[in-house]
PDB file of C-alpha atoms in Angstrom:
ATOM      1  CA  MET A 560      89.171  36.691  40.972  1.00 38.00           C
ATOM      2  CA  SER A 561      89.722  41.012  40.503  1.00 48.00           C
ATOM      3  CA  GLY A 562      86.912  43.220  42.463  1.00 54.00           C
ATOM      4  CA  LEU A 563      83.869  44.271  40.762  1.00 56.00           C
ATOM      5  CA  ALA A 564      82.265  47.394  40.999  1.00 58.00           C
ATOM      6  CA  VAL A 565      78.400  48.201  42.471  1.00 58.00           C
ATOM      7  CA  PRO A 566      76.720  49.599  39.471  1.00 54.00           C
ATOM      8  CA  ALA A 567      75.028  53.014  39.997  1.00 56.00           C
ATOM      9  CA  ASN A 568      71.630  52.331  38.124  1.00 55.00           C
ATOM     10  CA  LEU A 569      69.853  49.009  37.782  1.00 63.00           C
ATOM     11  CA  THR A 570      66.955  50.594  35.794  1.00 69.00           C
ATOM     12  CA  PHE A 571      65.482  49.479  32.496  1.00 68.00           C
ATOM     13  CA  TYR A 572      64.845  52.439  30.014  1.00 76.00           C
ATOM     14  CA  ALA A 573      62.150  50.738  27.268  1.00 80.00           C
ATOM     15  CA  GLY A 574      62.788  51.741  23.717  1.00 83.00           C
ATOM     16  CA  GLN A 575      66.678  52.056  24.959  1.00 81.00           C
ATOM     17  CA  PRO A 576      69.555  49.628  23.361  1.00 83.00           C
ATOM     18  CA  PRO A 577      69.341  46.649  25.950  1.00 79.00           C
ATOM     19  CA  THR A 578      72.445  44.768  25.785  1.00 81.00           C
ATOM     20  CA  PRO A 579      74.583  47.726  27.414  1.00 79.00           C
ATOM     21  CA  GLN A 580      71.477  47.522  29.980  1.00 73.00           C
ATOM     22  CA  LEU A 581      71.723  43.622  30.711  1.00 73.00           C
ATOM     23  CA  ASN A 582      75.222  44.038  30.765  1.00 74.00           C
ATOM     24  CA  ALA A 583      74.651  46.970  34.279  1.00 72.00           C
ATOM     25  CA  MET A 584      72.034  44.527  35.751  1.00 69.00           C
ATOM     26  CA  SER A 585      74.130  41.101  35.254  1.00 68.00           C
ATOM     27  CA  GLN A 586      77.457  42.751  36.571  1.00 66.00           C
ATOM     28  CA  ALA A 587      75.445  44.452  39.859  1.00 64.00           C
ATOM     29  CA  PHE A 588      74.278  40.647  40.341  1.00 62.00           C
ATOM     30  CA  SER A 589      77.294  39.105  39.768  1.00 61.00           C
ATOM     31  CA  PHE A 590      78.829  41.418  42.536  1.00 59.00           C
ATOM     32  CA  LEU A 591      75.955  40.369  44.773  1.00 62.00           C
ATOM     33  CA  LEU A 592      77.369  36.667  44.034  1.00 63.00           C
ATOM     34  CA  ALA A 593      80.263  37.807  45.104  1.00 62.00           C
ATOM     35  CA  ARG A 594      80.588  40.549  47.791  1.00 72.00           C
ATOM     36  CA  VAL A 595      83.428  41.728  49.177  1.00 79.00           C
ATOM     37  CA  ALA A 596      84.450  39.358  51.985  1.00 88.00           C
ATOM     38  CA  PHE A 597      87.486  39.508  54.190  1.00 94.00           C
ATOM     39  CA  ARG A 598      88.134  36.309  56.735  1.00 96.00           C
ATOM     40  CA  ALA A 599      91.451  35.640  58.737  1.00 97.00           C
ATOM     41  CA  ARG A 600      93.151  34.676  61.133  1.00 97.00           C
ATOM     42  CA  ARG A 601      95.974  34.785  63.763  1.00 96.00           C
ATOM     43  CA  ALA A 602      97.769  31.023  63.685  1.00 95.00           C
ATOM     44  CA  GLY A 603     101.257  32.230  64.905  1.00 94.00           C
ATOM     45  CA  ALA A 604     102.646  32.397  68.486  1.00 92.00           C
ATOM     46  CA  GLY A 605     103.279  35.387  70.102  1.00 90.00           C
ATOM     47  CA  THR A 606     102.542  37.711  73.222  1.00 88.00           C
ATOM     48  CA  VAL A 607     100.225  40.224  73.456  1.00 89.00           C
ATOM     49  CA  ALA A 608     100.803  43.347  75.903  1.00 87.00           C
ATOM     50  CA  ARG A 609      99.004  43.730  78.733  1.00 86.00           C
ATOM     51  CA  ASN A 610      97.302  46.818  79.608  1.00 87.00           C
ATOM     52  CA  ALA A 611      97.763  47.582  76.472  1.00 87.00           C
ATOM     53  CA  HIS A 612      95.979  47.581  73.577  1.00 89.00           C
ATOM     54  CA  THR A 613      97.051  46.106  70.613  1.00 91.00           C
ATOM     55  CA  LEU A 614      96.150  45.631  67.358  1.00 94.00           C
ATOM     56  CA  ILE A 615      96.170  41.766  65.519  1.00 96.00           C
ATOM     57  CA  PRO A 616      98.329  41.320  63.031  1.00 96.00           C
ATOM     58  CA  TRP A 617      97.214  38.767  60.839  1.00 97.00           C
ATOM     59  CA  ASP A 618      99.362  35.718  59.853  1.00 96.00           C
ATOM     60  CA  SER A 619      96.787  33.399  57.724  1.00 96.00           C
ATOM     61  CA  VAL A 620      94.200  35.419  55.155  1.00 96.00           C
ATOM     62  CA  ASP A 621      91.014  32.563  54.416  1.00 95.00           C
ATOM     63  CA  GLU A 622      89.368  34.770  51.664  1.00 93.00           C
ATOM     64  CA  ASP A 623      90.708  38.196  50.309  1.00 93.00           C
ATOM     65  CA  PRO A 624      89.200  38.104  46.623  1.00 89.00           C
ATOM     66  CA  TYR A 625      89.007  41.784  46.474  1.00 88.00           C
ATOM     67  CA  GLY A 626      93.055  41.769  47.805  1.00 91.00           C
ATOM     68  CA  GLY A 627      92.397  44.247  50.650  1.00 94.00           C
ATOM     69  CA  TRP A 628      95.134  42.932  52.973  1.00 96.00           C
ATOM     70  CA  ALA A 629      98.593  43.442  52.675  1.00 96.00           C
ATOM     71  CA  ALA A 630     101.694  41.911  54.430  1.00 95.00           C
ATOM     72  CA  GLY A 631     103.148  45.027  54.737  1.00 95.00           C
ATOM     73  CA  ASN A 632     100.436  46.046  57.316  1.00 96.00           C
ATOM     74  CA  PRO A 633      99.277  43.029  58.222  1.00 97.00           C
ATOM     75  CA  ALA A 634      96.795  44.427  61.107  1.00 96.00           C
ATOM     76  CA  ALA A 635      94.910  46.131  58.483  1.00 96.00           C
ATOM     77  CA  TYR A 636      92.119  45.733  55.610  1.00 97.00           C
ATOM     78  CA  THR A 637      91.875  48.497  53.325  1.00 96.00           C
ATOM     79  CA  VAL A 638      87.965  48.788  52.265  1.00 94.00           C
ATOM     80  CA  GLN A 639      88.084  47.743  48.200  1.00 90.00           C
ATOM     81  CA  GLN A 640      84.442  48.879  48.248  1.00 88.00           C
ATOM     82  CA  SER A 641      81.953  51.587  49.808  1.00 89.00           C
ATOM     83  CA  GLY A 642      79.409  50.303  51.691  1.00 89.00           C
ATOM     84  CA  TRP A 643      77.658  48.589  55.295  1.00 92.00           C
ATOM     85  CA  TYR A 644      80.164  46.008  56.419  1.00 93.00           C
ATOM     86  CA  ILE A 645      78.680  43.411  59.727  1.00 95.00           C
ATOM     87  CA  CYS A 646      82.173  43.127  60.696  1.00 95.00           C
ATOM     88  CA  CYS A 647      82.960  40.173  63.449  1.00 96.00           C
ATOM     89  CA  GLY A 648      86.080  39.373  65.640  1.00 95.00           C
ATOM     90  CA  THR A 649      87.608  37.300  68.004  1.00 94.00           C
ATOM     91  CA  VAL A 650      90.440  37.992  70.204  1.00 92.00           C
ATOM     92  CA  SER A 651      91.729  34.471  71.792  1.00 91.00           C
ATOM     93  CA  LEU A 652      94.837  34.163  74.477  1.00 88.00           C
ATOM     94  CA  ALA A 653      95.672  30.900  75.194  1.00 85.00           C
ATOM     95  CA  GLY A 654      97.170  29.509  79.219  1.00 72.00           C
ATOM     96  CA  THR A 655      97.352  30.342  82.373  1.00 69.00           C
ATOM     97  CA  GLY A 656      98.823  33.652  82.027  1.00 70.00           C
ATOM     98  CA  ALA A 657      95.740  35.118  80.054  1.00 74.00           C
ATOM     99  CA  ALA A 658      93.314  33.592  83.617  1.00 72.00           C
ATOM    100  CA  GLY A 659      91.721  36.360  85.475  1.00 74.00           C
ATOM    101  CA  THR A 660      92.130  39.598  82.520  1.00 81.00           C
ATOM    102  CA  VAL A 661      90.086  41.412  81.645  1.00 83.00           C
ATOM    103  CA  LEU A 662      89.864  40.957  77.638  1.00 85.00           C
ATOM    104  CA  ILE A 663      87.929  43.798  75.083  1.00 88.00           C
ATOM    105  CA  PRO A 664      87.544  43.240  71.244  1.00 92.00           C
ATOM    106  CA  SER A 665      87.367  46.885  69.589  1.00 92.00           C
ATOM    107  CA  LEU A 666      86.707  47.761  65.854  1.00 94.00           C
ATOM    108  CA  SER A 667      89.200  49.961  64.832  1.00 94.00           C
ATOM    109  CA  ILE A 668      88.422  51.902  61.651  1.00 94.00           C
ATOM    110  CA  ASN A 669      90.936  53.980  60.532  1.00 93.00           C
ATOM    111  CA  GLY A 670      93.234  54.138  63.682  1.00 89.00           C
ATOM    112  CA  SER A 671      89.825  55.111  66.237  1.00 87.00           C
ATOM    113  CA  SER A 672      85.865  53.941  66.814  1.00 85.00           C
ATOM    114  CA  PRO A 673      83.746  54.605  63.486  1.00 80.00           C
ATOM    115  CA  THR A 674      81.642  56.158  66.631  1.00 78.00           C
ATOM    116  CA  GLY A 675      83.474  58.955  68.102  1.00 75.00           C
ATOM    117  CA  GLN A 676      83.521  57.139  71.596  1.00 72.00           C
ATOM    118  CA  GLY A 677      86.567  55.581  72.510  1.00 67.00           C
ATOM    119  CA  THR A 678      89.624  55.754  71.750  1.00 71.00           C
ATOM    120  CA  VAL A 679      91.456  53.097  69.282  1.00 80.00           C
ATOM    121  CA  GLY A 680      88.260  51.516  68.651  1.00 82.00           C
ATOM    122  CA  TRP A 681      84.685  50.745  68.931  1.00 81.00           C
ATOM    123  CA  GLU A 682      84.124  48.629  71.956  1.00 83.00           C
ATOM    124  CA  GLY A 683      82.597  45.070  72.343  1.00 84.00           C
ATOM    125  CA  PRO A 684      81.662  43.217  75.627  1.00 81.00           C
ATOM    126  CA  GLU A 685      84.031  43.669  78.368  1.00 81.00           C
ATOM    127  CA  ILE A 686      84.176  39.796  79.364  1.00 74.00           C
ATOM    128  CA  PHE A 687      86.673  38.058  82.418  1.00 72.00           C
ATOM    129  CA  PRO A 688      87.440  34.691  80.852  1.00 72.00           C
ATOM    130  CA  PRO A 689      88.203  32.155  83.020  1.00 69.00           C
ATOM    131  CA  THR A 690      91.024  31.544  85.453  1.00 68.00           C
ATOM    132  CA  GLY A 691      93.289  28.386  85.380  1.00 67.00           C
ATOM    133  CA  ALA A 692      94.720  26.893  82.561  1.00 67.00           C
ATOM    134  CA  SER A 693      91.406  25.682  80.866  1.00 70.00           C
ATOM    135  CA  ASP A 694      91.422  27.060  77.265  1.00 69.00           C
ATOM    136  CA  PRO A 695      89.926  29.175  75.304  1.00 74.00           C
ATOM    137  CA  LYS A 696      89.765  32.618  76.343  1.00 83.00           C
ATOM    138  CA  CYS A 697      88.782  34.263  74.069  1.00 86.00           C
ATOM    139  CA  VAL A 698      85.949  37.190  73.446  1.00 88.00           C
ATOM    140  CA  THR A 699      83.215  37.850  70.525  1.00 91.00           C
ATOM    141  CA  ALA A 700      82.054  41.174  69.473  1.00 93.00           C
ATOM    142  CA  LEU A 701      80.129  41.788  66.345  1.00 94.00           C
ATOM    143  CA  TRP A 702      79.521  45.459  64.740  1.00 94.00           C
ATOM    144  CA  GLU A 703      77.938  47.129  61.796  1.00 94.00           C
ATOM    145  CA  ALA A 704      79.560  49.972  59.954  1.00 93.00           C
ATOM    146  CA  TYR A 705      79.891  52.210  57.423  1.00 94.00           C
ATOM    147  CA  CYS A 706      83.488  52.201  55.245  1.00 93.00           C
ATOM    148  CA  ILE A 707      84.470  54.595  52.322  1.00 93.00           C
ATOM    149  CA  ALA A 708      87.188  52.721  50.004  1.00 92.00           C
ATOM    150  CA  GLY A 709      90.517  53.363  51.276  1.00 95.00           C
ATOM    151  CA  ASP A 710      89.204  52.979  54.893  1.00 96.00           C
ATOM    152  CA  GLN A 711      91.438  50.607  57.222  1.00 96.00           C
ATOM    153  CA  ILE A 712      89.448  48.091  59.055  1.00 96.00           C
ATOM    154  CA  ALA A 713      91.233  46.405  62.533  1.00 96.00           C
ATOM    155  CA  LEU A 714      90.798  44.880  65.441  1.00 95.00           C
ATOM    156  CA  ASP A 715      92.048  45.843  68.559  1.00 93.00           C
ATOM    157  CA  CYS A 716      93.017  43.824  71.970  1.00 91.00           C
ATOM    158  CA  TYR A 717      92.693  45.259  75.061  1.00 88.00           C
ATOM    159  CA  VAL A 718      94.462  43.351  77.722  1.00 86.00           C
ATOM    160  CA  SER A 719      93.626  44.100  81.662  1.00 84.00           C
ATOM    161  CA  ASN A 720      97.078  44.673  84.299  1.00 81.00           C
ATOM    162  CA  GLU A 721      95.237  41.450  86.791  1.00 76.00           C
ATOM    163  CA  PRO A 722      97.823  38.851  84.500  1.00 68.00           C
ATOM    164  CA  SER A 723     101.460  38.774  86.092  1.00 73.00           C
ATOM    165  CA  ALA A 724     102.904  38.652  82.210  1.00 78.00           C
ATOM    166  CA  ASN A 725     102.034  39.468  78.952  1.00 82.00           C
ATOM    167  CA  PRO A 726      99.631  36.471  77.938  1.00 85.00           C
ATOM    168  CA  THR A 727     100.477  34.852  74.055  1.00 86.00           C
ATOM    169  CA  TRP A 728      98.020  34.479  71.264  1.00 91.00           C
ATOM    170  CA  GLN A 729      96.082  30.949  71.454  1.00 90.00           C
ATOM    171  CA  THR A 730      97.813  29.011  68.559  1.00 92.00           C
ATOM    172  CA  THR A 731      94.845  26.151  69.048  1.00 90.00           C
ATOM    173  CA  ALA A 732      93.019  25.371  65.340  1.00 89.00           C
ATOM    174  CA  GLY A 733      89.791  26.702  65.645  1.00 89.00           C
ATOM    175  CA  VAL A 734      89.931  28.980  68.544  1.00 89.00           C
ATOM    176  CA  GLN A 735      92.716  31.558  67.364  1.00 94.00           C
ATOM    177  CA  SER A 736      92.347  35.497  66.980  1.00 95.00           C
ATOM    178  CA  ARG A 737      90.256  35.876  64.092  1.00 96.00           C
ATOM    179  CA  ILE A 738      88.082  39.093  61.619  1.00 97.00           C
ATOM    180  CA  GLU A 739      85.679  38.423  59.196  1.00 96.00           C
ATOM    181  CA  LEU A 740      83.604  41.179  57.130  1.00 95.00           C
ATOM    182  CA  LEU A 741      81.298  41.125  55.028  1.00 92.00           C
ATOM    183  CA  TRP A 742      79.858  43.705  52.841  1.00 90.00           C
ATOM    184  CA  MET A 743      75.867  44.577  53.404  1.00 87.00           C
ATOM    185  CA  SER A 744      75.132  47.431  50.645  1.00 80.00           C
ATOM    186  CA  VAL A 745      75.406  50.848  49.422  1.00 73.00           C
TER     187      VAL A 745
END
């Protein structure tokens, strides 16, 4: 599916030719039925640097009808339509190496926080994953942010310095790191 644009004017003017006006309204309703959405997961194995920020590189794209994700820059989604987006992100690590860490997801737009607070992104909740070998060790956060077409949205993962070695991404289906973006309004 190719991306539809949000029409600028949805007013019906009496006395004017109705077909172009109705076509514009039809396009608006078509866009609302096929809004910009993006869903991706980190399904592959790999290590995550401790005491550092890591932009999660997506390797399994589940939904991207407007084509905003590119394999050449796997951590970013390029916004195709300006507007308000609801962003839900989950950071999920595996194994005993991730036990007892501080795990913080952050929403990053163009490499920084859309609020101006923080450095890499707009921090979500600070959660202490359970100790021991039980999985998953994950944190989910929800943000609402305004983006302009061309902005790049990424999910940042901060892991504290507690683990003795770098933890790994959770690869078990259903509990992998993931991001979901949905266009809400202009």
